[in-house]
Coordinates of C-alpha atoms in Angstrom, one line a residue:
X29 CA -10.3 -12.1 -6.1
X30 CA -7.5 -11.7 -3.9
X31 CA -5.8 -8.0 -4.0
X32 CA -1.9 -8.1 -5.7
X33 CA -1.0 -6.3 -3.0
X34 CA -2.8 -8.0 0.0
X35 CA -0.9 -11.1 -0.7
X36 CA 2.3 -9.1 -0.9
X37 CA 2.0 -8.4 2.5
X38 CA 0.9 -11.4 4.2
X39 CA 4.0 -13.2 1.9
X40 CA 6.4 -10.6 4.1
X41 CA 4.5 -11.3 7.6
X42 CA 4.1 -15.4 7.1
X43 CA 7.9 -14.5 6.5
X44 CA 9.1 -12.8 9.7
X45 CA 6.6 -15.6 11.9
X46 CA 8.0 -18.1 10.0
X47 CA 11.2 -17.5 9.7
X48 CA 12.1 -15.3 12.7
X49 CA 11.9 -18.1 15.0
X50 CA 13.7 -20.4 13.0
X51 CA 16.5 -19.7 10.9
X52 CA 17.5 -17.0 8.4
X53 CA 16.6 -17.1 5.1
X54 CA 19.2 -17.7 3.5
X55 CA 20.2 -20.8 5.8
X56 CA 17.2 -21.7 5.2
X57 CA 17.9 -21.5 1.5
X58 CA 21.5 -23.2 2.0
X59 CA 20.0 -26.3 4.0
X60 CA 16.9 -26.5 1.9
X61 CA 18.3 -26.4 -1.4
X62 CA 19.2 -30.1 -2.1
X63 CA 22.4 -31.8 -3.4
X64 CA 24.9 -30.5 -5.6
X65 CA 23.7 -29.2 -9.6
X66 CA 22.9 -31.8 -11.9
X67 CA 25.6 -33.1 -13.6
X68 CA 26.1 -31.7 -16.8
X69 CA 25.3 -33.2 -20.2
X70 CA 24.5 -37.0 -18.2
X71 CA 21.2 -37.9 -18.7
X72 CA 18.9 -38.3 -15.2
X73 CA 16.3 -39.7 -14.1
X74 CA 13.5 -38.4 -11.4
X75 CA 10.7 -40.2 -9.8
X76 CA 7.5 -38.2 -9.5
X77 CA 4.6 -39.3 -7.0
X78 CA 1.4 -37.5 -7.7
X79 CA -2.6 -38.1 -8.1
X80 CA -4.2 -36.0 -10.9
X81 CA -6.2 -38.0 -13.4
X82 CA -3.9 -38.6 -16.7
X83 CA -0.5 -37.9 -15.4
X84 CA 0.8 -41.1 -17.1
X85 CA -0.2 -39.6 -20.5
X86 CA 1.7 -36.3 -20.1
X87 CA 4.9 -38.1 -17.9
X88 CA 5.2 -40.2 -21.3
X89 CA 4.9 -37.2 -23.5
X90 CA 7.4 -35.8 -21.9
X91 CA 9.6 -39.0 -21.7
X92 CA 9.6 -38.9 -25.8
X93 CA 10.7 -35.4 -26.5
X94 CA 13.3 -35.2 -23.5
X95 CA 15.8 -38.3 -23.5
X96 CA 18.5 -36.0 -21.1
X97 CA 15.6 -36.2 -18.5
X98 CA 13.1 -38.8 -18.1
X99 CA 10.4 -39.4 -15.2
X100 CA 9.2 -42.2 -13.7
X101 CA 5.6 -41.9 -12.4
X102 CA 3.9 -43.2 -9.5
X103 CA 0.1 -42.4 -8.4
X104 CA -0.3 -41.4 -5.7
X105 CA -3.4 -43.2 -2.9
X106 CA -4.3 -44.2 0.4
X107 CA -1.5 -42.8 2.6
X108 CA 0.7 -42.3 0.3
X109 CA 1.3 -38.6 1.5
X110 CA 2.4 -39.8 5.1
X111 CA 4.7 -42.1 3.0
X112 CA 6.5 -39.3 1.2
X113 CA 7.2 -37.2 4.8
X114 CA 8.5 -40.4 6.1
X115 CA 10.5 -41.2 3.4
X116 CA 11.7 -37.5 2.9
X117 CA 12.8 -37.7 6.9
X118 CA 14.6 -40.8 6.2
X119 CA 16.8 -39.0 3.5
X120 CA 15.7 -41.3 0.9
X121 CA 11.6 -40.1 -1.0
X122 CA 11.3 -39.4 -4.8
X123 CA 12.9 -36.1 -6.8
X124 CA 9.3 -34.7 -7.2
X125 CA 5.7 -34.6 -5.7
X126 CA 2.0 -32.9 -5.7
X127 CA 1.4 -31.0 -2.2
X128 CA -2.0 -29.4 -0.9
X129 CA -0.3 -26.0 -0.3
X130 CA -2.4 -25.6 2.6
X131 CA 0.8 -28.3 3.6
X132 CA 3.9 -26.1 2.1
X133 CA 4.5 -24.3 5.0
X134 CA 5.1 -27.4 6.7
X135 CA 7.4 -28.6 4.4
X136 CA 9.3 -25.5 4.2
X137 CA 9.3 -25.1 8.2
X138 CA 11.1 -28.9 8.2
X139 CA 13.1 -28.4 5.4
X140 CA 11.6 -30.8 3.2
X141 CA 11.4 -29.1 -0.1
X142 CA 14.5 -27.7 -1.9
X143 CA 14.4 -23.7 -3.2
X144 CA 13.4 -23.6 -6.5
X145 CA 14.3 -19.9 -7.1
X146 CA 16.7 -20.2 -9.3
X147 CA 14.6 -23.0 -11.6
X148 CA 12.1 -21.5 -12.1
X149 CA 11.6 -17.8 -10.8
X150 CA 11.2 -16.4 -15.0
X151 CA 7.8 -18.5 -14.7
X152 CA 5.9 -15.9 -12.0
X153 CA 4.5 -14.2 -14.4
X154 CA 2.6 -17.1 -15.9
X155 CA 0.3 -17.7 -13.1
X156 CA -2.4 -16.5 -10.7
X157 CA -0.8 -13.5 -8.1
X158 CA -2.4 -15.8 -5.9
X159 CA -0.9 -19.0 -6.8
X160 CA 2.6 -17.9 -6.9
X161 CA 2.3 -15.8 -3.6
X162 CA 1.2 -20.0 -2.3
X163 CA 4.9 -21.3 -2.8
X164 CA 6.6 -18.1 -2.5
X165 CA 8.0 -16.9 0.7
X166 CA 10.1 -14.2 1.3
X167 CA 11.2 -14.0 -1.8
X168 CA 11.6 -17.6 -2.8
X169 CA 10.2 -20.4 -4.4
X170 CA 9.2 -23.8 -2.9
X171 CA 7.2 -25.0 -5.7
X172 CA 4.9 -25.1 -9.1
X173 CA 1.6 -24.6 -8.6
X174 CA -1.2 -26.9 -9.9
X175 CA -4.5 -25.6 -9.5
X176 CA -6.6 -24.0 -7.5
X177 CA -10.2 -25.1 -5.7
X178 CA -12.9 -22.4 -6.2
X179 CA -16.1 -24.2 -4.2
X180 CA -19.3 -25.0 -6.9
X181 CA -22.8 -26.6 -5.8
X182 CA -23.5 -29.9 -8.2
X183 CA -26.9 -30.9 -7.6
X184 CA -29.3 -33.4 -9.1
X185 CA -32.1 -31.0 -11.0
X186 CA -34.3 -34.0 -11.2
X187 CA -35.0 -34.3 -7.5
X188 CA -35.4 -30.4 -7.4
X189 CA -37.8 -30.4 -9.9
X190 CA -39.6 -33.4 -8.4
X191 CA -40.6 -31.7 -5.3
X192 CA -40.9 -28.2 -6.7
X193 CA -38.0 -26.5 -5.6
X194 CA -35.2 -23.8 -6.8
X195 CA -31.5 -24.1 -5.9
X196 CA -31.0 -22.7 -3.3
X197 CA -28.8 -19.4 -3.2
X198 CA -28.2 -18.6 0.8
X199 CA -27.4 -21.1 3.6
X200 CA -30.9 -20.3 5.2
X201 CA -33.2 -21.6 1.8
X202 CA -30.6 -24.3 1.6
X203 CA -31.8 -25.9 5.4
X204 CA -35.2 -25.3 3.9
X205 CA -34.8 -27.0 0.9
X206 CA -33.2 -29.7 3.3
X207 CA -35.7 -29.9 5.2
X208 CA -38.4 -29.9 2.7
X209 CA -36.5 -33.5 0.9
X210 CA -36.5 -34.7 4.1
X211 CA -40.1 -34.5 5.3
X212 CA -41.5 -35.5 1.2
X213 CA -38.8 -38.6 1.4
X214 CA -37.2 -40.1 4.8
X215 CA -34.9 -41.5 2.8
X216 CA -33.5 -39.0 0.4
X217 CA -30.5 -36.1 1.8
X218 CA -29.4 -32.8 1.0
X219 CA -25.7 -34.0 1.2
X220 CA -23.3 -36.1 3.1
X221 CA -21.3 -34.9 5.5
X222 CA -17.7 -36.5 5.6
X223 CA -16.0 -36.4 8.8
X224 CA -13.1 -37.1 7.1
X225 CA -13.1 -34.1 4.2
X226 CA -11.7 -31.8 5.5
X227 CA -11.6 -30.0 2.0
X228 CA -15.5 -29.2 2.8
X229 CA -14.6 -27.8 6.0
X230 CA -12.2 -25.3 4.5
X231 CA -14.0 -23.8 1.3
X232 CA -17.1 -23.0 4.0
X233 CA -15.1 -21.4 6.6
X234 CA -12.9 -19.1 4.1
X235 CA -16.4 -18.0 2.5
X236 CA -16.9 -16.8 6.1
X237 CA -13.6 -14.6 6.2
X238 CA -12.3 -17.2 8.2
X239 CA -8.5 -18.6 8.6
X240 CA -6.8 -21.1 11.0
X241 CA -3.6 -18.9 10.8
X242 CA -2.9 -15.3 11.1
X243 CA -0.1 -13.2 12.0
X244 CA 0.2 -10.7 14.9
X245 CA 4.3 -9.1 14.5
X246 CA 6.3 -11.9 14.4
X247 CA 3.6 -13.8 16.1
X248 CA 1.2 -16.8 14.8
X249 CA -2.6 -16.2 16.0
X250 CA -4.6 -19.9 15.8
X251 CA -8.4 -19.1 14.7
X252 CA -9.7 -22.6 14.5
X253 CA -13.1 -21.7 16.2
X254 CA -13.2 -18.1 15.1
X255 CA -16.7 -16.6 14.3
X256 CA -16.7 -17.5 11.4
X257 CA -15.7 -21.2 12.2
X258 CA -18.6 -20.7 15.0
X259 CA -20.8 -20.1 12.1
X260 CA -20.3 -22.9 10.1
X261 CA -20.3 -25.4 12.4
X262 CA -24.0 -24.3 14.1
X263 CA -25.1 -24.9 10.5
X264 CA -23.3 -28.1 10.6
X265 CA -24.9 -29.0 13.7
X266 CA -28.4 -28.5 12.7
X267 CA -28.2 -30.5 9.2
X268 CA -26.4 -33.4 11.5
X269 CA -29.2 -33.3 14.9
X270 CA -32.2 -33.0 12.3
X271 CA -30.8 -36.2 10.0
X272 CA -30.9 -33.7 7.6
X273 CA -27.1 -35.7 5.7
X274 CA -25.9 -39.0 5.7
X275 CA -22.2 -39.2 7.1
X276 CA -20.6 -41.9 4.9
X277 CA -16.6 -41.2 4.7
X278 CA -16.0 -39.5 0.6
X279 CA -14.4 -41.4 -1.4
X280 CA -15.9 -45.1 -0.1
X281 CA -17.8 -48.1 -2.2
X282 CA -20.7 -46.9 0.1
X283 CA -20.5 -43.0 -0.7
X284 CA -20.6 -44.0 -4.3
X285 CA -23.6 -46.4 -3.4
X286 CA -25.1 -43.4 -1.9
X287 CA -24.9 -41.0 -4.4
X288 CA -26.1 -43.3 -7.6
X289 CA -29.0 -44.2 -5.9
X290 CA -30.1 -40.8 -5.4
X291 CA -30.2 -40.4 -1.8
X292 CA -28.0 -37.3 -1.4
X293 CA -28.7 -34.3 -3.6
X294 CA -26.4 -31.9 -3.4
X295 CA -22.5 -31.7 -3.5
X296 CA -20.9 -28.7 -2.6
X297 CA -16.9 -29.3 -3.7
X298 CA -14.1 -28.0 -5.4
X299 CA -13.3 -27.4 -8.8
X300 CA -12.0 -30.3 -9.3
X301 CA -14.7 -32.4 -8.3
X302 CA -17.2 -32.7 -11.1
X303 CA -15.1 -34.6 -13.3
X304 CA -14.4 -37.2 -10.5
X305 CA -18.4 -36.6 -10.0
X306 CA -19.0 -38.4 -13.9
X307 CA -16.2 -40.9 -13.6
X308 CA -18.1 -42.5 -10.2
X309 CA -21.6 -41.8 -11.4
X310 CA -22.2 -42.0 -15.3
X311 CA -25.5 -43.2 -15.2
X312 CA -26.9 -40.3 -13.7
X313 CA -25.7 -38.1 -16.8
X314 CA -27.6 -35.0 -17.5
X315 CA -29.5 -35.3 -13.8
X316 CA -26.8 -32.9 -12.3
X317 CA -26.0 -29.1 -12.6
X318 CA -23.1 -26.9 -11.2
X319 CA -24.4 -23.8 -9.3
X320 CA -22.9 -21.3 -7.1
X321 CA -22.6 -22.5 -3.7
X322 CA -25.3 -21.2 -1.0
X323 CA -24.2 -17.8 0.7
X324 CA -24.2 -17.0 4.2
X325 CA -26.7 -14.1 4.6
X326 CA -25.5 -10.8 4.0
X327 CA -22.5 -11.8 1.6
X328 CA -21.6 -13.0 -1.8
X329 CA -18.9 -14.3 -0.7
X330 CA -18.0 -17.8 -2.2
X331 CA -14.8 -20.5 -0.8
X332 CA -12.2 -22.3 -1.7
X333 CA -10.9 -25.4 -0.3
X334 CA -7.0 -24.5 -1.3
X335 CA -4.8 -25.5 -4.6
X336 CA -2.0 -27.8 -5.3
X337 CA 1.8 -27.3 -5.6
X338 CA 4.6 -29.7 -7.5
X339 CA 7.6 -29.2 -5.3
X340 CA 11.3 -31.3 -5.4
X341 CA 12.3 -32.3 -2.3
X342 CA 15.1 -32.3 -0.7
X343 CA 17.1 -35.7 -1.1
X344 CA 17.1 -34.9 -5.1
X345 CA 20.1 -35.6 -7.1
X346 CA 18.2 -33.8 -9.8
X347 CA 17.2 -30.8 -8.7
X348 CA 17.3 -28.5 -11.3
X349 CA 15.8 -31.3 -13.7
X350 CA 13.2 -31.7 -11.4
X351 CA 11.9 -28.5 -11.2
X352 CA 12.3 -28.2 -15.4
X353 CA 10.0 -31.3 -15.4
X354 CA 7.6 -29.9 -13.0
X355 CA 7.3 -26.5 -15.1
X356 CA 6.3 -27.7 -18.1
X357 CA 3.6 -30.2 -16.5
X358 CA 2.0 -27.3 -14.7
X359 CA 2.9 -24.5 -17.2
X360 CA 3.4 -25.8 -20.4
X361 CA 0.8 -24.6 -23.4
X362 CA 1.3 -28.2 -24.8
X363 CA -0.1 -29.7 -21.2
X364 CA -3.4 -26.9 -20.2
X365 CA -5.7 -29.0 -21.9
X366 CA -5.3 -32.4 -20.5
X367 CA -5.0 -31.2 -17.1
X368 CA -8.2 -29.4 -17.1
X369 CA -10.5 -32.1 -19.6
X370 CA -8.7 -35.6 -17.9
X371 CA -6.5 -33.8 -14.9
X372 CA -10.2 -32.0 -14.0
X373 CA -7.9 -29.0 -12.6
X374 CA -9.1 -25.6 -12.0
X375 CA -6.2 -23.8 -13.8
X376 CA -3.8 -22.2 -11.3
X377 CA -1.8 -20.4 -14.8
X378 CA -3.1 -17.4 -16.9
X379 CA -2.8 -19.8 -20.1
X380 CA -5.2 -22.5 -18.6
X381 CA -7.9 -19.7 -17.9
X382 CA -7.8 -18.4 -21.7
X383 CA -7.8 -22.4 -22.5
X384 CA -11.3 -23.1 -25.0
X385 CA -10.7 -26.6 -23.1
X386 CA -11.7 -24.6 -19.2
X387 CA -15.1 -23.6 -21.1
X388 CA -16.3 -26.6 -22.8
X389 CA -20.1 -27.8 -22.8
X390 CA -20.3 -31.1 -20.2
X391 CA -22.5 -33.6 -21.9
X392 CA -22.0 -35.5 -17.4
X393 CA -23.8 -31.7 -17.0
X394 CA -27.4 -31.5 -19.6
X395 CA -24.3 -29.1 -21.7
X396 CA -23.5 -26.7 -19.3
X397 CA -20.0 -24.8 -19.1
X398 CA -19.7 -25.5 -15.4
X399 CA -16.9 -23.9 -15.1
X400 CA -18.4 -20.4 -15.3
X401 CA -19.4 -21.2 -11.7
X402 CA -15.9 -21.9 -10.5
X403 CA -14.2 -18.8 -12.5
X404 CA -17.0 -16.8 -11.1
X405 CA -16.6 -18.4 -8.1
X406 CA -12.6 -17.3 -7.5
X407 CA -13.7 -14.3 -8.1
X408 CA -15.9 -14.2 -5.2
X409 CA -13.5 -15.8 -2.8
X410 CA -12.4 -13.5 -0.3
X411 CA -8.2 -12.9 0.8
X412 CA -9.0 -14.1 4.4
X413 CA -6.8 -17.2 4.6
X414 CA -3.3 -17.1 5.5
X415 CA -1.6 -20.8 5.4
X416 CA 0.2 -21.5 8.2
X417 CA 3.0 -24.1 9.6
X418 CA 1.2 -26.6 11.3
X419 CA -2.2 -27.3 9.2
X420 CA -1.4 -30.9 9.3
X421 CA -1.3 -31.0 13.2
X422 CA -4.9 -28.6 12.8
X423 CA -6.5 -30.8 10.0
X424 CA -6.0 -34.7 12.2
X425 CA -7.1 -32.8 15.4
X426 CA -10.4 -31.3 13.8
X427 CA -11.0 -35.0 11.5
X428 CA -10.6 -36.6 14.8
X429 CA -12.9 -34.8 16.9
X430 CA -15.5 -34.4 13.7
X431 CA -15.7 -38.3 14.1
X432 CA -17.1 -37.8 17.5
X433 CA -19.2 -35.4 16.5
X434 CA -20.5 -37.8 13.7
X435 CA -20.9 -40.8 16.7
X436 CA -23.0 -38.0 19.1
X437 CA -20.1 -37.6 21.5
X438 CA -19.7 -34.1 21.4
X439 CA -20.8 -31.0 19.2
X440 CA -19.1 -29.3 16.7
X441 CA -18.5 -26.2 18.7
X442 CA -16.7 -28.4 21.4
X443 CA -14.5 -29.5 18.2
X444 CA -13.1 -26.5 17.5
X445 CA -12.1 -26.0 21.4
X446 CA -10.2 -28.8 20.8
X447 CA -9.1 -28.8 17.7
X448 CA -7.8 -25.1 18.8
X449 CA -5.7 -25.9 21.7
X450 CA -3.9 -28.7 20.0
X451 CA -2.4 -26.2 17.7
X452 CA -1.6 -23.4 19.5
X453 CA 0.3 -26.5 21.4
X454 CA 1.7 -27.9 18.9
X455 CA 3.1 -24.4 17.3
X456 CA 4.3 -23.8 20.9
X457 CA 6.1 -27.1 20.9
X458 CA 7.9 -26.4 18.0
X459 CA 9.4 -23.1 19.2
X460 CA 7.6 -20.8 17.2
X461 CA 5.5 -17.6 19.0
X462 CA 2.4 -17.8 19.4
X463 CA -0.1 -14.8 20.2
X464 CA -3.3 -15.5 22.6

């Protein structure tokens, strides 16, 4: 588990590197603090954009119980994230939005989010130290955590049994299993390697104790092509070169067709993915199980693809009301069961981690209590990841280059070097110090 001491030290160094070249914390709070306080006693309506399943019902529950603060909910799909950025920059946008914690530093530095410290600091102890740290910079709070993403591997028990294979404990064993399956059935692949899914890359590089960012004094370091990332790149290259994986983009009909036709045997992803798999592959009930993701040689590390937060955007006229709703949505005893069982979230809250809903047997997974795997994964995730201010730029660069890799135009190692250069250049163009 991430140590509190490490997280506090990282947060302080993060603030120095992020804020020192840009503006003082007091100025940041002033600029990002949103309009004047909500009009006392007057009912308000706030707009909330999010993607977690079941949020409509929770919003309806809130609205029934809170006549003074009503919430209009919009379910995010497609490019809605980019629409939010454009709207906020144009002086518009919703009051609240669900956001990856990877993206939050960029929202802070571009002043798209409101400092909500005065409204939510009392809830800090209701969340895991790591998740609260992810939304807190230099003692200021810019969001309410909404789940974390410890990884595990879903695998077809019937396929492994048919070919006499145990689920592999290490990535080396995983490669051998992939080769065995491919030799026995040319149409069968160990997994799908999606060139457009950064989370599956992120969880493996975090497992390898890598980070896109580091801190060197008051400057950033960039590690997109560091040693751990190279290790993962070489593994992915082997899987691709030996035709051991398919390469469909996730979330497409073609991807789900591969899953449902039994042409891929494993999916390694975050704790929120099993419920999505069950929803989209209902005919495969009791044919899937969940195991710890394979480990690197000599390591017991697992990985995490990142968490989410609900943030208040700068153009709101109702910052306090928006923060009040966000705190209820993510932290209330009344919402944990729905967020876990319907939303598929792995909770960042202490009450969520203690909820019986987290340890229910899953019919789809043959009666397994799958969250036992993800709880252990969270404990085995290294604390080496550092969030930084241009995650979106590096993500875009990597995905652009990964598409070229899949097309046979370059290697994963070459893609890392290109994305590394793009990340450094972008930070420097923002006037931020970068240490080589």
